[in-house]
Amino acid sequence: MTCGSLFFYLLDYEDSGLSHLPVIVGMGGVNPAGRTSGHQAFRRTVLDVLPEAQQANTLLGLAALMRLASRDADERWHDASGQLLDAQTLVAQTRDHILNHTLIRRNEDPRFGAEGIPGNRRASLALETPLTFRLRRRELPDDLPPTWQVREIDRQQLEVTVPAGNMDVMLPEIRPAQVKAAGQLPTGFEPSQLYRSVHHPRGLSMSIFAASDCLGDSGLNWDTLRDRLDPDSVGVYAGNSIGQLDEEGWGGLLQSFVSGKRATSKQMPLGYGQMPADFLNAYVIGSVGTTGAALGACASFLYNLRLGVNDIRSGRCRVVIVGTSDAPITPEIVEGFRSMGALADDDSLKALDALELLTDSDYQRACRPFARNCGFTIGEASQFIMLMDDALALETGAEILGSVPDVFVNADGWKRSISAPGIGNYVTLGKACALVRDMLGEKALRERTFVHAHGTSTPKNRTTESHVFDVVARAHGIEQWPVVAIKSCVGHSQGTAAGDQLTSALGSFAYGLLPGINTVDSIADDVHAERLRFFQQPVAFEADASFINAKGFGGNNATGVVLSPNATERLLRKRHGEAALDEWRTRREIVRTRANHYHQSADAGRFDVRYRFGEGVLEGPELEVAADSIHIPGYAQPVSLNVDNPFGRLDED
């Protein structure tokens, strides 16, 4: 298809009234299972059933990610000390370490270690006699109690005398961590070390890596792609559920007064929840198109995906990058969830299995969706996908990993408490199933779909979510609906949870495998499992579609429909014809070659992290502004100002 014929085809396509199909052409990120691109993280969750060669490649890639090994330009492997080793020996030496330092495990953050979490306790000292102490001049409070007596010793030191009586103080203490299980990124992987990071919160460093990984996975040259598009036809929707709350973000800002530390100029702006989108626009792709972030608690990824899908379907955007990035493993956030009774703390885990002490293997089994359980396990992750309209994907030869025809969102209505589950999820899943039935047929819905459950591992979730699945399955005549609960492997990454689920679903399409819930021995008696199929080990399953389900605090329910590459190609054949697909397959070979080159480099620990700070900065006077367009230096195509007006003109009368 020539450029001219493609132009007229697009006009006919738009006049037909059909929506553009949002197809997934790239994915990237990182979670406790590893790197998203090339399905590395997915392969880690089904490692034991993979062929031996794929197991070895997965472990070698993880060894490079975790800085246990590296591969040189001659494709030779070296261990961390630089010693030259053959691949088989390296796999044997690192396998146990990799298995024990990926997925859910004992929290390795030193803030949660054996020494405990530093804190303070309020106390009132009853001074029977005056108390005298010395301190440096700059440590003296600006506003002194009126009874304090201060004497200068020298230019640096002062002597303070406090009279007898009551004195309120904060006494430092070390509190033992009550929650020690977490889904942390693989040990040794630090995204901030891969680019020129300057006091970036962890979540934003993860965003830079994840977005770069997504671009590399696509096999497309971003600058070339951007040059063929109106700059306003690119969108970015990315955020998280609770902002950046580590010390470099709002966490450090909020602690500054009580901790005695100074707030920095970066902590306030970098803490905002939409900052992953801002970082992506400013430092990764240089986009001037539409942007934003939708926050929906644990459903945030799907909320952002819905915005991107709507923009693609309507034609407002031709390319949209969607993602979330959450790094919530901080003492304050963990304590907040623990105080709600939402987390699997150590005492609850010991009571669950009648144990006196917890071992490393007990922490690895902390998250048990749909089994006897006691709370979720917090995790961290960053996940990004690139969406294109189907015509552009065919035109560019993009790899099609799947497609997202729609995402459904509904609230719970009246609730007893803000954190209690409600009725909205019945509506979202019901709509999603109806769409798949109408697109693929009843047989495909019943026999070739599976559910990626929210599956948090709380007693309330196992009953309420399974009931949603069971009654919807009954309504559609589904007998044995496969249920995947990936949080058993990677934990609950809050707003990014559905991103973990979606990228895992893409792995299932690629490998024909569904991850098992390997942390459970049996399904709990109160789970509604009559029409559901749970399994402990990975199972072979060829699917046409997956339902990505999310149930967030406050009644934020969402269900996304993801079609497999095979089902998507069948749909594209019907929409565009076999000749168009043949031309696409020819162009795709070049894209695949570039993507494979990126995957091989990433598997060797050589990451092409894209971070362009201060490049191509424009402030306004450089623009060429006309009545119907704006030309931006550095962008090949102008921004069209011909906007849709559905309201008509007043001066026509």
XYZ file of C-alpha atoms in Angstrom:
653
model
C 0.000 0.000 0.000
C 1.523 3.328 -1.062
C 1.424 6.455 1.091
C -1.193 7.959 -1.217
C -3.445 4.913 -1.163
C -2.994 4.664 2.612
C -4.161 8.294 2.954
C -7.364 7.644 1.023
C -7.846 4.370 2.877
C -7.726 6.219 6.194
C -10.303 8.716 4.949
C -12.613 5.876 3.925
C -11.930 4.135 7.233
C -12.880 7.191 9.256
C -15.993 7.784 7.146
C -17.112 4.199 7.786
C -17.838 5.025 11.430
C -15.601 2.237 12.742
C -13.431 2.885 15.774
C -9.689 2.574 15.489
C -8.461 -0.562 17.244
C -5.842 0.139 19.965
C -3.084 -2.438 19.500
C -0.157 -3.044 21.857
C 3.145 -2.655 19.996
C 5.613 -2.556 22.897
C 5.890 -3.185 26.622
C 8.531 -2.412 29.194
C 9.174 -2.239 32.878
C 10.395 -4.145 35.872
C 8.880 -5.932 38.852
C 10.085 -8.541 41.374
C 10.167 -11.152 38.581
C 12.535 -9.142 36.399
C 12.445 -7.090 33.205
C 9.177 -6.857 31.279
C 10.520 -6.665 27.722
C 11.126 -9.941 25.960
C 8.809 -11.560 28.551
C 11.700 -12.035 31.005
C 9.508 -11.407 34.055
C 6.793 -13.702 32.731
C 9.305 -16.506 32.133
C 10.483 -16.196 35.735
C 6.919 -16.901 36.947
C 6.666 -20.115 34.885
C 10.360 -21.020 35.018
C 10.037 -24.646 36.143
C 7.944 -25.750 33.148
C 10.006 -24.023 30.462
C 12.356 -26.040 28.238
C 15.869 -26.249 29.630
C 17.313 -23.787 27.097
C 14.676 -21.157 27.906
C 15.283 -21.644 31.629
C 19.001 -21.069 31.117
C 18.435 -17.947 29.007
C 16.030 -16.566 31.594
C 18.468 -17.145 34.447
C 21.364 -15.645 32.505
C 19.313 -12.545 31.754
C 18.354 -12.205 35.406
C 21.974 -12.710 36.455
C 22.947 -9.762 34.246
C 20.042 -7.664 35.553
C 21.085 -8.403 39.139
C 24.766 -7.605 38.423
C 25.826 -11.174 39.142
C 27.278 -11.552 35.655
C 27.994 -9.690 32.439
C 28.495 -10.561 28.793
C 31.230 -8.906 26.751
C 31.266 -7.872 23.100
C 32.499 -11.341 22.121
C 29.410 -12.892 23.759
C 31.487 -14.399 26.601
C 30.071 -14.490 30.119
C 31.897 -13.253 33.217
C 30.876 -13.541 36.846
C 30.722 -10.540 39.176
C 34.466 -10.770 39.870
C 35.267 -10.687 36.156
C 36.188 -14.361 35.847
C 35.401 -15.883 32.446
C 32.818 -18.686 32.707
C 30.808 -20.747 30.273
C 27.047 -20.166 30.380
C 26.231 -23.550 31.883
C 28.624 -23.059 34.807
C 27.332 -19.538 35.401
C 23.718 -20.750 35.519
C 24.656 -23.463 38.010
C 26.495 -20.968 40.240
C 23.816 -18.294 40.275
C 20.544 -20.235 40.053
C 19.830 -20.545 43.778
C 20.755 -16.934 44.429
C 18.458 -15.746 41.648
C 15.549 -17.894 42.826
C 15.951 -16.642 46.402
C 16.339 -12.965 45.499
C 13.510 -12.477 43.024
C 9.714 -12.552 43.502
C 8.294 -12.193 47.040
C 10.841 -12.758 49.792
C 12.132 -11.439 53.102
C 12.405 -7.664 52.817
C 16.030 -6.816 52.037
C 15.736 -3.053 52.614
C 18.056 -2.204 55.542
C 15.274 -0.059 57.035
C 13.364 -3.278 57.712
C 16.354 -5.320 58.863
C 17.317 -6.983 62.122
C 18.109 -3.655 63.795
C 14.586 -2.418 63.168
C 13.023 0.828 61.977
C 14.277 4.076 63.546
C 11.603 6.206 65.163
C 10.796 8.447 68.105
C 8.572 8.120 71.151
C 7.005 11.020 72.997
C 7.907 11.271 76.663
C 7.567 13.738 79.535
C 10.590 13.886 81.792
C 10.042 14.816 85.447
C 13.232 16.703 86.329
C 13.862 16.639 90.087
C 16.895 18.903 89.684
C 17.926 21.330 86.933
C 19.293 19.689 83.780
C 22.375 21.188 82.109
C 23.645 20.172 78.672
C 25.796 21.517 75.844
C 25.017 21.746 72.122
C 26.214 23.485 68.992
C 24.851 26.948 68.333
C 23.086 25.932 65.102
C 21.279 23.118 66.933
C 19.531 25.470 69.351
C 15.811 25.937 68.543
C 14.837 29.396 67.325
C 11.873 29.537 69.709
C 13.163 28.719 73.211
C 10.948 27.832 76.179
C 10.898 30.879 78.497
C 12.386 28.917 81.432
C 15.528 27.828 79.583
C 18.772 29.579 80.492
C 21.437 29.798 77.777
C 25.102 30.615 78.360
C 27.648 31.080 75.582
C 30.770 28.924 75.903
C 32.453 29.899 72.642
C 31.489 30.790 69.067
C 30.322 27.263 68.336
C 28.953 25.898 71.621
C 26.266 26.884 74.095
C 25.302 25.632 77.549
C 21.608 25.240 78.309
C 20.097 24.845 81.785
C 16.530 23.593 82.132
C 14.937 24.103 85.555
C 13.329 21.299 87.547
C 9.846 20.332 86.431
C 8.288 18.580 83.422
C 10.093 18.556 80.086
C 8.484 17.123 76.908
C 10.961 15.280 74.693
C 11.154 12.823 71.803
C 13.222 9.761 72.640
C 14.815 7.870 69.729
C 14.006 4.186 69.518
C 14.345 1.258 67.153
C 11.068 -0.506 66.402
C 11.173 -4.043 65.025
C 9.500 -4.380 61.637
C 6.191 -6.174 62.054
C 5.944 -6.884 58.314
C 9.019 -8.466 56.749
C 7.676 -9.922 53.471
C 7.769 -7.800 50.318
C 7.817 -8.084 46.548
C 11.014 -6.146 45.844
C 12.777 -5.659 42.531
C 15.458 -8.311 41.932
C 18.364 -7.843 44.319
C 21.188 -5.826 42.786
C 19.066 -4.000 40.236
C 19.090 -0.239 40.812
C 17.434 1.758 38.015
C 18.884 5.055 39.258
C 22.377 3.782 38.432
C 21.545 3.354 34.741
C 21.273 7.060 33.890
C 22.211 10.463 35.281
C 19.774 10.412 38.175
C 20.024 13.307 40.612
C 18.043 12.636 43.790
C 15.167 11.088 41.849
C 12.580 9.185 43.905
C 12.729 5.463 43.259
C 9.404 5.390 41.453
C 10.581 7.964 38.932
C 13.862 6.149 38.311
C 11.814 3.031 37.676
C 9.671 5.053 35.233
C 12.701 6.136 33.211
C 13.865 2.530 32.941
C 10.400 1.154 32.187
C 9.588 3.667 29.451
C 13.007 3.138 27.850
C 12.497 -0.618 28.029
C 9.132 -0.204 26.318
C 10.667 1.781 23.454
C 13.414 -0.807 23.032
C 10.928 -3.673 23.098
C 8.870 -2.074 20.335
C 11.755 -2.232 17.852
C 10.664 1.164 16.544
C 12.901 4.207 16.319
C 11.032 6.781 18.362
C 12.454 9.845 16.625
C 11.574 8.423 13.197
C 8.081 7.522 14.355
C 7.526 10.954 15.853
C 8.607 12.665 12.638
C 5.789 11.067 10.672
C 3.089 12.219 13.121
C 1.404 15.448 14.103
C 3.061 16.099 17.502
C -0.406 16.475 19.002
C -1.345 12.923 17.976
C 0.946 11.437 20.649
C -0.416 10.901 24.151
C 1.039 9.914 27.514
C -1.046 8.737 30.451
C 1.064 7.666 33.410
C 1.061 8.033 37.167
C 0.717 5.951 40.299
C -1.653 5.476 43.202
C -0.044 7.415 46.060
C 2.748 9.556 44.634
C 6.431 9.315 45.488
C 6.613 8.861 49.253
C 10.240 7.903 49.752
C 12.802 10.327 51.170
C 13.518 11.973 47.792
C 9.823 12.809 47.339
C 6.937 13.705 49.596
C 8.088 11.265 52.270
C 11.201 13.299 52.988
C 9.250 16.533 52.708
C 6.659 15.463 55.273
C 9.345 14.139 57.615
C 11.547 17.220 57.400
C 10.235 19.158 60.409
C 9.929 16.218 62.809
C 13.200 14.606 61.668
C 15.211 17.820 61.913
C 16.239 17.585 58.242
C 15.879 20.383 55.716
C 13.310 20.107 52.923
C 14.868 20.294 49.446
C 13.639 22.119 46.364
C 13.035 18.782 44.590
C 10.898 16.957 47.142
C 7.700 18.918 46.589
C 7.489 18.770 42.755
C 8.824 15.227 42.429
C 6.212 13.850 44.810
C 3.188 14.476 42.572
C 1.289 11.419 41.367
C 1.383 12.443 37.692
C 5.167 12.842 37.722
C 5.841 9.579 35.759
C 3.996 11.145 32.817
C 5.869 14.422 33.262
C 9.236 12.633 33.329
C 8.332 10.635 30.239
C 7.339 13.753 28.279
C 10.285 15.880 29.386
C 13.181 13.422 29.431
C 12.304 10.319 27.384
C 10.174 11.121 24.317
C 9.926 14.928 24.251
C 6.177 14.863 23.672
C 4.030 17.995 23.368
C 0.839 15.969 22.922
C -1.937 15.176 25.355
C -0.880 14.042 28.812
C -2.262 13.239 32.215
C -2.660 10.705 34.983
C -5.759 9.096 36.423
C -5.550 7.931 40.025
C -7.831 5.065 40.993
C -6.072 3.348 43.905
C -5.204 -0.227 42.905
C -6.962 0.236 39.535
C -4.792 3.192 38.470
C -3.053 1.360 35.607
C -6.399 0.441 34.056
C -7.715 3.975 34.554
C -4.771 5.311 32.551
C -5.150 2.537 29.995
C -8.796 3.528 29.531
C -7.770 7.102 28.722
C -5.295 5.859 26.131
C -7.743 3.403 24.603
C -10.410 6.091 24.282
C -7.969 8.464 22.571
C -6.902 5.808 20.061
C -10.452 4.637 19.335
C -11.704 8.171 18.749
C -8.771 9.153 16.543
C -7.580 11.908 18.878
C -4.230 10.125 19.193
C -2.389 7.670 16.996
C 0.230 6.647 19.565
C -0.262 6.568 23.335
C 2.182 5.419 25.989
C 0.409 4.202 29.120
C 1.952 3.229 32.419
C 2.298 3.461 36.156
C 5.202 3.272 38.563
C 4.854 2.525 42.269
C 7.602 2.193 44.884
C 5.598 1.937 48.128
C 7.966 -0.208 50.199
C 8.718 2.414 52.834
C 8.295 2.019 56.604
C 5.504 4.614 56.733
C 3.386 3.111 53.930
C 3.869 -0.416 55.211
C 2.851 0.690 58.701
C -0.204 2.451 57.287
C -1.450 -0.678 55.532
C -0.554 -2.825 58.536
C -2.583 -0.630 60.871
C -5.569 -1.196 58.551
C -5.162 -4.939 58.999
C -4.554 -5.268 55.248
C -1.014 -6.726 55.242
C 0.270 -10.198 56.016
C 2.391 -9.296 59.045
C 4.726 -11.737 60.753
C 2.396 -12.546 63.645
C -0.480 -13.313 61.280
C 1.704 -15.531 59.097
C 2.898 -17.478 62.135
C -0.661 -17.909 63.360
C -1.833 -18.993 59.906
C 0.607 -21.913 59.791
C 1.034 -22.445 63.550
C 4.728 -21.526 63.432
C 6.997 -20.181 66.151
C 9.547 -18.701 63.722
C 9.365 -17.678 60.075
C 12.010 -18.837 57.609
C 12.897 -17.447 54.207
C 10.646 -20.028 52.543
C 7.722 -18.880 54.715
C 8.160 -15.305 53.496
C 8.223 -16.547 49.895
C 4.756 -18.058 50.479
C 3.331 -14.979 52.207
C 0.851 -14.105 49.440
C -1.821 -16.781 48.959
C -4.707 -15.594 46.791
C -7.956 -17.579 47.132
C -6.479 -19.815 49.851
C -6.408 -19.514 53.647
C -4.624 -16.180 53.954
C -4.155 -13.195 56.227
C -3.425 -10.134 54.082
C -1.633 -8.891 51.006
C 2.112 -8.526 50.455
C 3.266 -5.118 49.301
C 5.309 -4.933 46.101
C 6.948 -2.443 43.763
C 6.820 -2.271 39.980
C 6.787 -0.039 36.928
C 4.939 -1.100 33.779
C 4.479 0.728 30.459
C 2.870 -0.256 27.163
C 2.755 1.512 23.798
C -0.595 1.651 22.011
C -1.115 2.463 18.327
C -4.152 2.633 16.126
C -4.324 -0.454 13.933
C -3.724 1.405 10.651
C -0.490 2.984 11.908
C 0.680 -0.351 13.313
C 0.281 -1.950 9.895
C 1.909 1.018 8.188
C 5.017 0.923 10.416
C 5.365 -2.858 10.587
C 5.034 -2.755 14.370
C 5.024 -5.994 16.341
C 1.491 -6.622 17.600
C 1.553 -8.128 21.097
C -2.222 -7.894 21.515
C -4.981 -5.317 21.502
C -7.232 -3.578 24.014
C -10.719 -2.964 22.601
C -12.017 -1.425 25.842
C -11.592 -0.912 29.574
C -14.652 -0.682 31.812
C -14.786 1.310 35.047
C -17.613 1.424 37.597
C -17.978 2.597 41.197
C -19.554 0.651 44.052
C -22.403 2.982 44.944
C -23.350 3.211 48.630
C -20.761 1.639 50.953
C -20.383 0.789 54.631
C -16.711 1.802 54.601
C -14.411 3.281 52.007
C -12.206 0.176 51.917
C -15.011 -2.402 51.799
C -15.760 -4.114 48.451
C -19.025 -3.377 46.676
C -20.977 -4.048 43.506
C -19.092 -2.163 40.798
C -16.906 -5.102 39.783
C -19.946 -7.138 38.730
C -20.708 -4.412 36.207
C -17.171 -4.034 34.848
C -16.603 -7.771 34.354
C -20.109 -8.251 32.979
C -19.521 -5.562 30.352
C -16.117 -6.995 29.478
C -17.542 -10.467 28.909
C -20.378 -9.069 26.817
C -17.844 -7.290 24.593
C -15.761 -10.445 24.048
C -18.909 -12.439 23.334
C -19.960 -9.892 20.711
C -16.490 -9.657 19.156
C -15.285 -13.273 19.251
C -18.424 -15.319 19.849
C -19.861 -17.306 22.751
C -17.638 -20.359 22.143
C -14.464 -18.273 22.371
C -15.702 -16.590 25.561
C -16.502 -19.906 27.212
C -13.471 -21.905 26.114
C -10.628 -19.535 25.166
C -10.549 -16.803 27.803
C -9.018 -16.536 31.266
C -9.224 -14.091 34.151
C -6.266 -12.253 35.627
C -7.630 -11.751 39.129
C -6.860 -8.830 41.395
C -6.207 -11.651 43.893
C -4.733 -9.704 46.788
C -4.557 -12.529 49.360
C -6.939 -10.977 51.877
C -9.799 -13.046 53.347
C -12.348 -10.510 52.082
C -10.969 -10.492 48.535
C -10.993 -14.262 48.162
C -14.749 -14.419 48.801
C -15.926 -11.226 47.084
C -13.841 -11.435 43.900
C -14.456 -15.153 43.450
C -18.197 -14.490 43.763
C -17.970 -11.880 40.999
C -16.189 -14.393 38.757
C -18.543 -17.238 39.616
C -21.833 -15.425 38.954
C -20.563 -13.854 35.719
C -19.318 -17.261 34.569
C -22.723 -18.742 35.374
C -24.464 -15.993 33.403
C -22.413 -16.843 30.296
C -22.405 -20.619 30.678
C -18.695 -20.834 31.461
C -17.928 -24.120 33.227
C -14.241 -24.008 34.200
C -12.906 -20.464 33.917
C -9.105 -20.380 34.427
C -8.057 -17.864 37.097
C -4.521 -16.444 37.332
C -3.375 -14.520 40.438
C 0.083 -13.135 39.691
C 0.350 -11.316 43.041
C 1.299 -14.669 44.541
C 4.621 -14.179 42.728
C 5.240 -10.427 42.661
C 3.079 -8.979 45.444
C 0.722 -6.027 45.270
C 2.352 -3.045 43.581
C -0.666 -0.816 44.273
C -1.499 1.323 41.216
C 0.742 -0.778 38.957
C -0.905 -4.092 39.898
C -3.001 -4.307 36.718
C 0.131 -3.516 34.701
C 1.760 -6.594 36.221
C -1.351 -8.554 35.265
C -1.567 -7.234 31.704
C 2.084 -7.839 30.839
C 1.793 -11.325 32.337
C -1.233 -11.950 30.121
C 0.830 -10.946 27.080
C 3.380 -13.532 28.178
C 0.652 -16.162 28.379
C -0.377 -15.365 24.809
C 3.227 -15.674 23.626
C 4.074 -18.920 25.447
C 0.680 -20.620 25.752
C 1.111 -20.918 29.524
C -0.869 -19.635 32.498
C 1.132 -19.067 35.728
C -0.069 -21.120 38.665
C -0.771 -19.935 42.202
C 2.248 -21.819 43.508
C 2.083 -20.513 47.089
C -1.141 -22.348 47.973
C -1.847 -25.943 48.880
C -5.615 -25.768 48.474
C -8.383 -23.272 47.762
C -10.223 -21.931 50.817
C -13.662 -23.340 51.613
C -15.358 -19.940 51.359
C -14.153 -19.308 47.805
C -16.915 -19.485 45.182
C -15.142 -21.944 42.921
C -17.910 -23.998 41.322
C -17.294 -22.563 37.858
C -13.686 -21.472 38.340
C -10.469 -23.345 37.665
C -7.561 -22.750 40.026
C -4.193 -24.467 39.606
C -0.937 -24.559 41.534
C 1.499 -25.180 38.689
C 1.566 -23.459 35.276
C -0.799 -24.998 32.745
C -0.870 -24.938 28.951
C -3.699 -22.835 27.591
C -4.244 -21.201 24.195
C -6.325 -18.077 24.761
C -8.071 -15.548 22.568
C -8.586 -13.012 25.349
C -7.819 -12.208 28.965
C -9.781 -10.150 31.450
C -7.569 -7.901 33.592
C -9.464 -7.292 36.827
C -8.790 -4.629 39.466
C -10.588 -3.778 42.695
C -9.280 -0.637 44.372
C -9.906 1.131 47.678
C -12.866 3.477 47.578
C -14.803 1.494 44.996
C -12.411 1.887 42.046
C -13.340 -1.145 39.948
C -11.966 -1.762 36.468
C -11.816 -4.643 34.001
C -9.749 -4.458 30.826
C -10.190 -6.692 27.791
C -6.942 -7.813 26.141
C -7.082 -9.799 22.908
C -4.300 -12.185 21.925
C -2.051 -11.489 18.918
C -3.794 -14.280 17.020
C -7.285 -12.923 17.726
C -6.067 -9.418 16.916
C -4.680 -10.522 13.551
C -7.985 -12.218 12.715
C -9.739 -8.976 13.514
C -7.267 -6.954 11.438
C -7.720 -9.314 8.494
C -11.441 -8.668 8.586
C -10.938 -4.909 8.879
C -8.053 -4.397 6.428
C -7.789 -7.461 4.202
C -5.113 -10.116 3.715
C -3.046 -8.011 1.308
C -2.564 -5.295 3.925
C -1.455 -7.917 6.473
C 1.018 -9.434 4.006
C 2.641 -6.023 3.505
C 2.681 -5.499 7.277
C 4.440 -8.828 7.834
C 7.149 -7.824 5.375
C 7.763 -4.516 7.145
C 7.610 -6.256 10.532
C 10.792 -8.229 9.866
C 12.922 -5.094 10.175
C 11.170 -4.111 13.405
C 11.612 -7.598 14.830
C 15.318 -7.529 14.048
C 15.747 -4.265 15.977
C 13.656 -5.545 18.893
C 15.647 -8.784 19.073
C 18.885 -6.801 19.096
C 17.578 -4.778 22.046
C 16.486 -7.924 23.913
C 19.887 -9.533 23.430
C 21.648 -6.432 24.731
C 19.289 -6.185 27.704
C 19.772 -9.870 28.500
C 23.489 -9.132 28.654
C 22.911 -6.300 31.128
C 23.418 -3.521 28.573
C 20.355 -1.297 28.862
C 19.671 1.547 26.478
C 18.102 3.884 29.032
C 16.812 7.000 27.314
C 17.205 10.126 29.457
C 17.619 13.430 27.640
C 17.894 16.128 30.249
C 18.036 19.684 28.927
C 17.995 18.685 25.242
C 15.942 20.619 22.689
C 14.408 22.905 25.318
C 11.979 25.483 23.853
C 10.191 28.324 25.609
C 7.919 29.875 22.968
C 9.620 32.561 20.860
C 11.122 29.843 18.631
C 7.698 28.663 17.435
C 6.163 29.556 14.077
C 2.524 30.264 14.895
C -0.033 30.430 12.069
C -3.818 30.469 12.115
C -4.153 26.766 11.272
C -0.864 25.276 12.528
C 2.120 25.697 14.827
C 5.563 24.562 13.699
C 7.901 23.503 16.494
C 11.660 23.393 15.822
C 12.884 19.817 16.044
C 9.523 18.321 15.046
C 9.115 17.354 11.397
C 5.342 17.818 11.272
C 3.442 20.890 12.468
C 0.744 20.814 15.097
C -2.588 21.105 13.305
C -5.020 23.620 14.804
C -7.967 22.292 12.815
C -10.004 21.075 15.749
C -13.368 19.333 15.584
C -16.381 21.555 16.195
C -19.490 19.459 16.832
C -21.601 22.492 17.768
C -21.871 24.389 14.465
C -21.276 28.082 13.766
C -23.391 30.880 15.193
C -22.847 33.147 12.178
C -24.383 30.666 9.701
C -27.837 32.164 10.303
